[in-house]
């Protein structure tokens, strides 16, 4: 064999390769054309039989042949990853990706905020780790008054650490935002404070950590009629236009007069007592609280109300839960129902 014949032979092999690549798989082609028993490998052994002067050239040609085949095999391989006859069937149903939604508490918070924003309230949020001062003292709770126990407070400090502000606590009600708001803004005030509150309680009807929303309106000539008007609007919007409710005298140190508001849910509702559900407190801001906020009670008056989010929403929605704590156990089977 001489160089010419050598070249010819390789080009013949290449021609059969071109035909084979239409019918054989990439793996079969690899074995047949570059494998240990391939014609190409036996040709390599022949190089040694060529005249010495032609061996270098023959080696080069053989290398080129090998590179060419390898490139084509690579190309075939990448093409093979795609189906040859790719048809798009637009009638096939699409893949459904599971989509989450907001927690029922978040939904309710937004619902409440929207109702009050329509009435001209602005939304604020105050610290959850709060001074005793804002949660109690500034709200006209006498020092060591047993009323402080009613709020079942968590204490961060075991004794007062500041002569004015006292100890740090986890705020037990959103009313702690009242004097903070008065310190920040001059009347007219129309805030809605929606925040987490904490109480040392835990049962099927109580969460240690729940949400409240607190309304505070302070302006000239604010009277009980305004408070009733707002409550009426809210109750009818949040629960339903035909909702029956009542405003019942009560006591809070920070409002005078004070009320509790009950809505009629009917005798069948388990959360309600004799058909009435107490949804929260309200009242006219006590003059001492206005003073604590640097507002002159002879010039201004105001009203406040504070209601819980979770239990009210569930009772009103007619959801008779056996244990309210399931709300925060992140059980998707429960949560996805709302
Ligand atoms: N802070 C009171 C509570 O948590 C509710 C309330 C708010 C009462 C505002 C009157 C005025 O029970």
Short mmCIF file of C-alpha atoms and ligand atoms in Angstrom, two decimals:
data_model
loop_
_atom_site.label_atom_id
_atom_site.label_comp_id
_atom_site.label_asym_id
_atom_site.label_seq_id
_atom_site.Cartn_x
_atom_site.Cartn_y
_atom_site.Cartn_z
CA UNK A 1 0.00 0.00 0.00
CA UNK A 2 1.15 3.52 -0.71
CA UNK A 3 -0.02 6.91 0.48
CA UNK A 4 -2.44 7.36 -2.43
CA UNK A 5 -4.14 4.05 -1.72
CA UNK A 6 -4.18 4.86 1.98
CA UNK A 7 -5.98 8.16 1.29
CA UNK A 8 -8.44 6.48 -1.06
CA UNK A 9 -9.30 3.85 1.48
CA UNK A 10 -10.03 6.39 4.21
CA UNK A 11 -12.25 8.37 1.89
CA UNK A 12 -14.16 5.17 1.03
CA UNK A 13 -14.68 4.54 4.73
CA UNK A 14 -15.97 8.07 5.10
CA UNK A 15 -18.51 7.50 2.31
CA UNK A 16 -19.93 4.43 4.00
CA UNK A 17 -20.01 6.38 7.29
CA UNK A 18 -22.20 9.00 5.65
CA UNK A 19 -24.67 6.33 4.58
CA UNK A 20 -24.53 4.53 7.92
CA UNK A 21 -25.25 7.62 9.95
CA UNK A 22 -28.79 7.66 8.53
CA UNK A 23 -29.53 4.22 9.90
CA UNK A 24 -27.21 3.43 12.80
CA UNK A 25 -27.26 4.85 16.30
CA UNK A 26 -24.45 7.05 17.56
CA UNK A 27 -23.12 4.22 19.72
CA UNK A 28 -23.12 1.77 16.84
CA UNK A 29 -21.32 4.30 14.63
CA UNK A 30 -18.70 4.88 17.30
CA UNK A 31 -17.91 1.17 17.52
CA UNK A 32 -17.98 0.57 13.80
CA UNK A 33 -15.85 3.56 12.76
CA UNK A 34 -13.53 4.28 15.71
CA UNK A 35 -13.70 1.11 17.83
CA UNK A 36 -10.83 -1.25 18.49
CA UNK A 37 -11.94 -3.58 15.73
CA UNK A 38 -12.78 -0.84 13.21
CA UNK A 39 -11.30 -0.60 9.76
CA UNK A 40 -9.83 2.73 10.75
CA UNK A 41 -7.81 1.22 13.63
CA UNK A 42 -6.47 -1.54 11.37
CA UNK A 43 -5.48 1.16 8.87
CA UNK A 44 -3.48 2.89 11.61
CA UNK A 45 -1.46 -0.33 12.01
CA UNK A 46 -0.75 -0.24 8.29
CA UNK A 47 1.00 3.14 8.55
CA UNK A 48 4.11 1.29 9.74
CA UNK A 49 4.25 -0.64 6.43
CA UNK A 50 4.33 2.54 4.30
CA UNK A 51 7.58 3.96 3.01
CA UNK A 52 9.21 6.01 5.78
CA UNK A 53 8.90 9.26 3.82
CA UNK A 54 5.11 8.83 3.56
CA UNK A 55 4.39 7.82 7.16
CA UNK A 56 4.23 11.37 8.57
CA UNK A 57 1.71 12.48 5.95
CA UNK A 58 -0.37 9.32 6.42
CA UNK A 59 -0.47 9.97 10.16
CA UNK A 60 -1.74 13.46 9.55
CA UNK A 61 -4.47 12.26 7.19
CA UNK A 62 -5.55 9.59 9.65
CA UNK A 63 -5.81 12.20 12.39
CA UNK A 64 -7.93 14.46 10.22
CA UNK A 65 -10.23 11.55 9.43
CA UNK A 66 -10.64 10.77 13.12
CA UNK A 67 -11.40 14.39 14.02
CA UNK A 68 -13.97 14.65 11.25
CA UNK A 69 -15.80 11.51 12.40
CA UNK A 70 -15.70 12.59 16.04
CA UNK A 71 -17.18 16.00 15.24
CA UNK A 72 -20.00 14.44 13.25
CA UNK A 73 -20.73 11.98 16.04
CA UNK A 74 -20.91 14.81 18.55
CA UNK A 75 -23.32 16.67 16.35
CA UNK A 76 -25.49 13.60 15.90
CA UNK A 77 -25.51 13.05 19.63
CA UNK A 78 -26.81 16.53 20.41
CA UNK A 79 -29.42 16.29 17.65
CA UNK A 80 -30.57 12.95 19.00
CA UNK A 81 -31.54 14.59 22.27
CA UNK A 82 -34.40 16.21 20.49
CA UNK A 83 -37.25 14.23 19.04
CA UNK A 84 -36.93 14.11 15.25
CA UNK A 85 -40.57 14.75 14.46
CA UNK A 86 -41.44 17.31 17.06
CA UNK A 87 -45.13 18.16 16.98
CA UNK A 88 -46.66 20.71 19.30
CA UNK A 89 -50.10 19.67 20.47
CA UNK A 90 -51.69 22.87 21.69
CA UNK A 91 -54.79 21.02 22.87
CA UNK A 92 -52.90 19.14 25.61
CA UNK A 93 -53.78 20.41 29.11
CA UNK A 94 -51.05 22.60 30.61
CA UNK A 95 -49.05 21.70 33.68
CA UNK A 96 -50.71 23.05 36.82
CA UNK A 97 -48.32 24.60 39.32
CA UNK A 98 -49.74 24.70 42.84
CA UNK A 99 -50.27 28.31 43.87
CA UNK A 100 -50.54 29.34 47.49
CA UNK A 101 -52.62 32.16 48.89
CA UNK A 102 -52.58 34.49 51.84
CA UNK A 103 -53.24 33.14 55.30
CA UNK A 104 -56.77 33.79 56.50
CA UNK A 105 -55.41 36.19 59.14
CA UNK A 106 -53.59 38.25 56.51
CA UNK A 107 -56.70 38.27 54.34
CA UNK A 108 -58.74 39.54 57.28
CA UNK A 109 -56.19 42.21 58.19
CA UNK A 110 -56.35 43.55 54.63
CA UNK A 111 -60.12 43.40 54.63
CA UNK A 112 -60.30 45.41 57.86
CA UNK A 113 -57.67 47.91 56.70
CA UNK A 114 -59.55 48.46 53.42
CA UNK A 115 -62.82 49.21 55.19
CA UNK A 116 -61.19 51.81 57.43
CA UNK A 117 -59.12 53.34 54.66
CA UNK A 118 -62.37 54.10 52.83
CA UNK A 119 -63.44 56.03 55.93
CA UNK A 120 -60.29 58.16 55.87
CA UNK A 121 -58.21 56.24 58.41
CA UNK A 122 -54.48 55.69 57.89
CA UNK A 123 -52.77 52.48 58.97
CA UNK A 124 -49.94 52.39 61.51
CA UNK A 125 -48.10 49.74 63.47
CA UNK A 126 -46.34 50.14 66.80
CA UNK A 127 -43.75 48.06 68.69
CA UNK A 128 -44.72 44.64 69.97
CA UNK A 129 -41.98 44.82 72.61
CA UNK A 130 -43.42 47.77 74.45
CA UNK A 131 -42.92 49.87 77.55
CA UNK A 132 -45.26 49.31 80.47
CA UNK A 133 -45.83 53.07 80.21
CA UNK A 134 -47.56 52.97 76.81
CA UNK A 135 -49.52 49.79 77.52
CA UNK A 136 -50.72 50.80 81.00
CA UNK A 137 -49.52 53.94 82.79
CA UNK A 138 -50.19 56.40 79.97
CA UNK A 139 -53.57 54.71 79.50
CA UNK A 140 -54.67 55.72 82.99
CA UNK A 141 -54.09 52.37 84.68
CA UNK A 142 -53.27 53.18 88.31
CA UNK A 143 -49.96 51.74 89.53
CA UNK A 144 -50.52 48.22 90.93
CA UNK A 145 -54.14 48.30 89.86
CA UNK A 146 -55.54 44.79 89.52
CA UNK A 147 -56.73 45.73 86.03
CA UNK A 148 -53.15 45.18 84.88
CA UNK A 149 -53.59 41.50 85.63
CA UNK A 150 -56.61 41.29 83.39
CA UNK A 151 -54.33 41.80 80.42
CA UNK A 152 -52.21 38.78 81.44
CA UNK A 153 -49.00 40.37 80.36
CA UNK A 154 -45.67 38.82 79.44
CA UNK A 155 -42.79 40.71 81.03
CA UNK A 156 -39.39 41.12 79.40
CA UNK A 157 -37.92 42.81 82.50
CA UNK A 158 -38.73 41.51 85.97
CA UNK A 159 -38.65 45.05 87.38
CA UNK A 160 -38.81 48.62 86.02
CA UNK A 161 -35.65 49.64 84.17
CA UNK A 162 -36.67 53.21 83.41
CA UNK A 163 -38.17 55.72 85.83
CA UNK A 164 -40.74 56.99 83.34
CA UNK A 165 -41.34 54.00 81.07
CA UNK A 166 -40.98 51.18 83.62
CA UNK A 167 -40.38 47.61 82.44
CA UNK A 168 -40.47 46.23 78.94
CA UNK A 169 -43.34 43.90 78.12
CA UNK A 170 -44.90 42.20 75.12
CA UNK A 171 -47.80 44.45 74.33
CA UNK A 172 -51.10 42.86 75.43
CA UNK A 173 -53.29 45.19 73.37
CA UNK A 174 -53.01 47.59 70.45
CA UNK A 175 -54.19 50.39 72.76
CA UNK A 176 -50.47 50.88 73.50
CA UNK A 177 -50.35 52.68 70.15
CA UNK A 178 -52.78 55.41 71.30
CA UNK A 179 -50.36 57.65 73.23
CA UNK A 180 -47.52 56.83 70.81
CA UNK A 181 -49.71 58.16 68.01
CA UNK A 182 -50.60 61.31 69.98
CA UNK A 183 -46.89 61.96 70.62
CA UNK A 184 -46.18 61.62 66.93
CA UNK A 185 -49.02 63.58 65.36
CA UNK A 186 -51.18 66.52 66.30
CA UNK A 187 -54.97 66.18 65.86
CA UNK A 188 -56.86 65.45 63.71
CA UNK A 189 -55.87 61.81 64.31
CA UNK A 190 -57.59 58.97 62.46
CA UNK A 191 -55.36 55.95 62.94
CA UNK A 192 -55.99 52.27 62.55
CA UNK A 193 -53.28 50.25 64.29
CA UNK A 194 -53.23 46.59 63.31
CA UNK A 195 -50.66 44.56 65.18
CA UNK A 196 -49.80 41.40 67.04
CA UNK A 197 -50.57 41.33 70.74
CA UNK A 198 -49.52 38.83 73.40
CA UNK A 199 -51.27 37.45 76.45
CA UNK A 200 -50.42 34.78 78.95
CA UNK A 201 -53.27 32.51 77.94
CA UNK A 202 -53.58 29.39 75.87
CA UNK A 203 -56.66 27.32 75.31
CA UNK A 204 -58.98 26.08 72.60
CA UNK A 205 -60.46 29.59 72.45
CA UNK A 206 -57.32 31.64 73.20
CA UNK A 207 -54.03 32.23 71.43
CA UNK A 208 -50.96 33.57 73.25
CA UNK A 209 -50.27 35.62 70.19
CA UNK A 210 -53.05 37.12 68.13
CA UNK A 211 -53.95 40.25 66.17
CA UNK A 212 -55.97 43.26 67.18
CA UNK A 213 -56.95 46.37 65.32
CA UNK A 214 -57.28 49.63 67.15
CA UNK A 215 -59.03 52.70 65.91
CA UNK A 216 -58.30 56.11 67.37
CA UNK A 217 -59.95 59.34 66.26
CA UNK A 218 -59.16 62.67 67.92
CA UNK A 219 -60.45 65.99 66.72
CA UNK A 220 -62.57 68.92 67.89
CA UNK A 221 -66.15 68.06 68.88
CA UNK A 222 -65.87 64.28 68.51
CA UNK A 223 -68.75 62.59 70.31
CA UNK A 224 -70.32 59.18 70.86
CA UNK A 225 -72.46 59.64 67.77
CA UNK A 226 -69.30 59.52 65.63
CA UNK A 227 -68.16 56.33 67.32
CA UNK A 228 -71.55 54.70 66.79
CA UNK A 229 -71.55 55.74 63.16
CA UNK A 230 -68.16 54.16 62.53
CA UNK A 231 -69.05 50.96 64.38
CA UNK A 232 -72.29 50.72 62.45
CA UNK A 233 -70.52 51.13 59.12
CA UNK A 234 -67.81 48.64 60.01
CA UNK A 235 -70.12 45.94 61.38
CA UNK A 236 -72.39 46.11 58.34
CA UNK A 237 -69.51 46.07 55.90
CA UNK A 238 -67.48 43.37 57.65
CA UNK A 239 -70.31 41.05 58.69
CA UNK A 240 -73.30 41.94 56.56
CA UNK A 241 -75.84 44.72 55.95
CA UNK A 242 -78.52 43.17 58.15
CA UNK A 243 -76.28 42.51 61.15
CA UNK A 244 -77.87 43.16 64.51
CA UNK A 245 -75.49 44.46 67.16
CA UNK A 246 -75.58 46.17 70.52
CA UNK A 247 -73.35 48.54 72.45
CA UNK A 248 -73.21 47.57 76.12
CA UNK A 249 -71.74 49.63 79.01
CA UNK A 250 -68.41 48.33 80.30
CA UNK A 251 -65.25 49.55 82.00
CA UNK A 252 -61.80 50.29 80.63
CA UNK A 253 -59.41 52.63 82.46
CA UNK A 254 -58.57 54.47 79.23
CA UNK A 255 -62.06 55.27 77.97
CA UNK A 256 -64.98 57.01 79.62
CA UNK A 257 -67.68 56.05 78.97
CA UNK A 258 -66.63 52.55 77.88
CA UNK A 259 -68.52 49.93 75.95
CA UNK A 260 -68.35 46.46 74.66
CA UNK A 261 -69.84 45.69 71.29
CA UNK A 262 -71.78 42.47 70.71
CA UNK A 263 -73.08 41.17 67.42
CA UNK A 264 -76.01 38.83 67.06
CA UNK A 265 -74.94 35.56 65.48
CA UNK A 266 -77.88 33.43 66.59
CA UNK A 267 -78.29 30.78 69.28
CA UNK A 268 -76.80 28.02 67.11
CA UNK A 269 -73.40 29.70 66.95
CA UNK A 270 -71.12 27.94 69.43
CA UNK A 271 -68.65 30.79 69.89
CA UNK A 272 -71.43 33.21 70.84
CA UNK A 273 -72.97 33.42 74.31
CA UNK A 274 -76.74 33.13 74.07
CA UNK A 275 -76.47 34.18 70.47
CA UNK A 276 -74.35 37.30 71.10
CA UNK A 277 -70.66 37.46 70.26
CA UNK A 278 -68.60 40.05 72.10
CA UNK A 279 -66.25 41.40 69.47
CA UNK A 280 -64.34 44.05 71.37
CA UNK A 281 -64.15 47.21 73.41
CA UNK A 282 -64.70 50.84 72.58
CA UNK A 283 -65.25 54.17 74.24
CA UNK A 284 -64.51 57.88 74.43
CA UNK A 285 -60.83 58.55 75.10
CA UNK A 286 -60.29 59.37 78.80
CA UNK A 287 -59.08 62.97 79.42
CA UNK A 288 -56.05 61.60 81.29
CA UNK A 289 -55.00 59.66 78.19
CA UNK A 290 -55.29 62.77 76.04
CA UNK A 291 -53.15 64.62 78.58
CA UNK A 292 -50.54 61.85 78.54
CA UNK A 293 -50.39 62.36 74.77
CA UNK A 294 -49.93 66.13 75.16
CA UNK A 295 -53.43 66.95 73.92
CA UNK A 296 -55.68 69.38 75.74
CA UNK A 297 -58.94 67.62 76.68
CA UNK A 298 -60.74 70.98 76.82
CA UNK A 299 -60.01 71.52 73.18
CA UNK A 300 -60.13 68.00 71.76
CA UNK A 301 -62.05 64.79 72.31
CA UNK A 302 -61.83 61.38 70.73
CA UNK A 303 -63.00 57.81 70.58
CA UNK A 304 -61.16 54.49 70.41
CA UNK A 305 -62.04 50.89 69.75
CA UNK A 306 -60.03 47.67 69.79
CA UNK A 307 -61.10 44.32 68.41
CA UNK A 308 -59.51 40.95 67.83
CA UNK A 309 -58.98 39.63 64.33
CA UNK A 310 -58.83 35.83 64.46
CA UNK A 311 -61.62 34.69 66.73
CA UNK A 312 -64.06 37.28 65.42
CA UNK A 313 -63.41 36.43 61.82
CA UNK A 314 -63.89 32.71 62.42
CA UNK A 315 -67.05 33.08 64.51
CA UNK A 316 -68.58 35.50 62.08
CA UNK A 317 -67.72 33.21 59.19
CA UNK A 318 -69.66 30.50 61.02
CA UNK A 319 -66.58 28.32 61.28
CA UNK A 320 -66.97 26.27 64.43
CA UNK A 321 -63.39 25.30 65.15
CA UNK A 322 -62.71 22.87 67.94
CA UNK A 323 -59.37 24.47 68.68
CA UNK A 324 -58.42 27.95 67.47
CA UNK A 325 -54.70 27.10 67.71
CA UNK A 326 -54.91 25.18 64.43
CA UNK A 327 -54.76 28.60 62.73
CA UNK A 328 -51.02 28.79 63.36
CA UNK A 329 -50.00 25.17 63.01
CA UNK A 330 -49.22 25.63 59.31
CA UNK A 331 -51.35 22.66 58.35
CA UNK A 332 -51.92 23.18 54.65
CA UNK A 333 -55.00 20.92 54.63
CA UNK A 334 -56.65 23.31 57.03
CA UNK A 335 -55.36 26.58 55.63
CA UNK A 336 -56.11 25.97 51.97
CA UNK A 337 -59.84 25.93 52.74
CA UNK A 338 -59.95 29.68 53.20
N1 LIG B 1 -57.62 47.35 74.50
C1 LIG B 1 -58.89 46.79 74.87
C2 LIG B 1 -58.75 45.24 74.94
O1 LIG B 1 -57.76 44.73 74.49
C3 LIG B 1 -59.98 47.12 73.89
C4 LIG B 1 -60.28 48.58 73.77
C5 LIG B 1 -59.64 49.36 72.84
C6 LIG B 1 -61.22 49.16 74.60
C7 LIG B 1 -59.95 50.72 72.73
C8 LIG B 1 -61.56 50.49 74.49
C9 LIG B 1 -60.91 51.25 73.55
O2 LIG B 1 -59.58 44.56 75.46
#
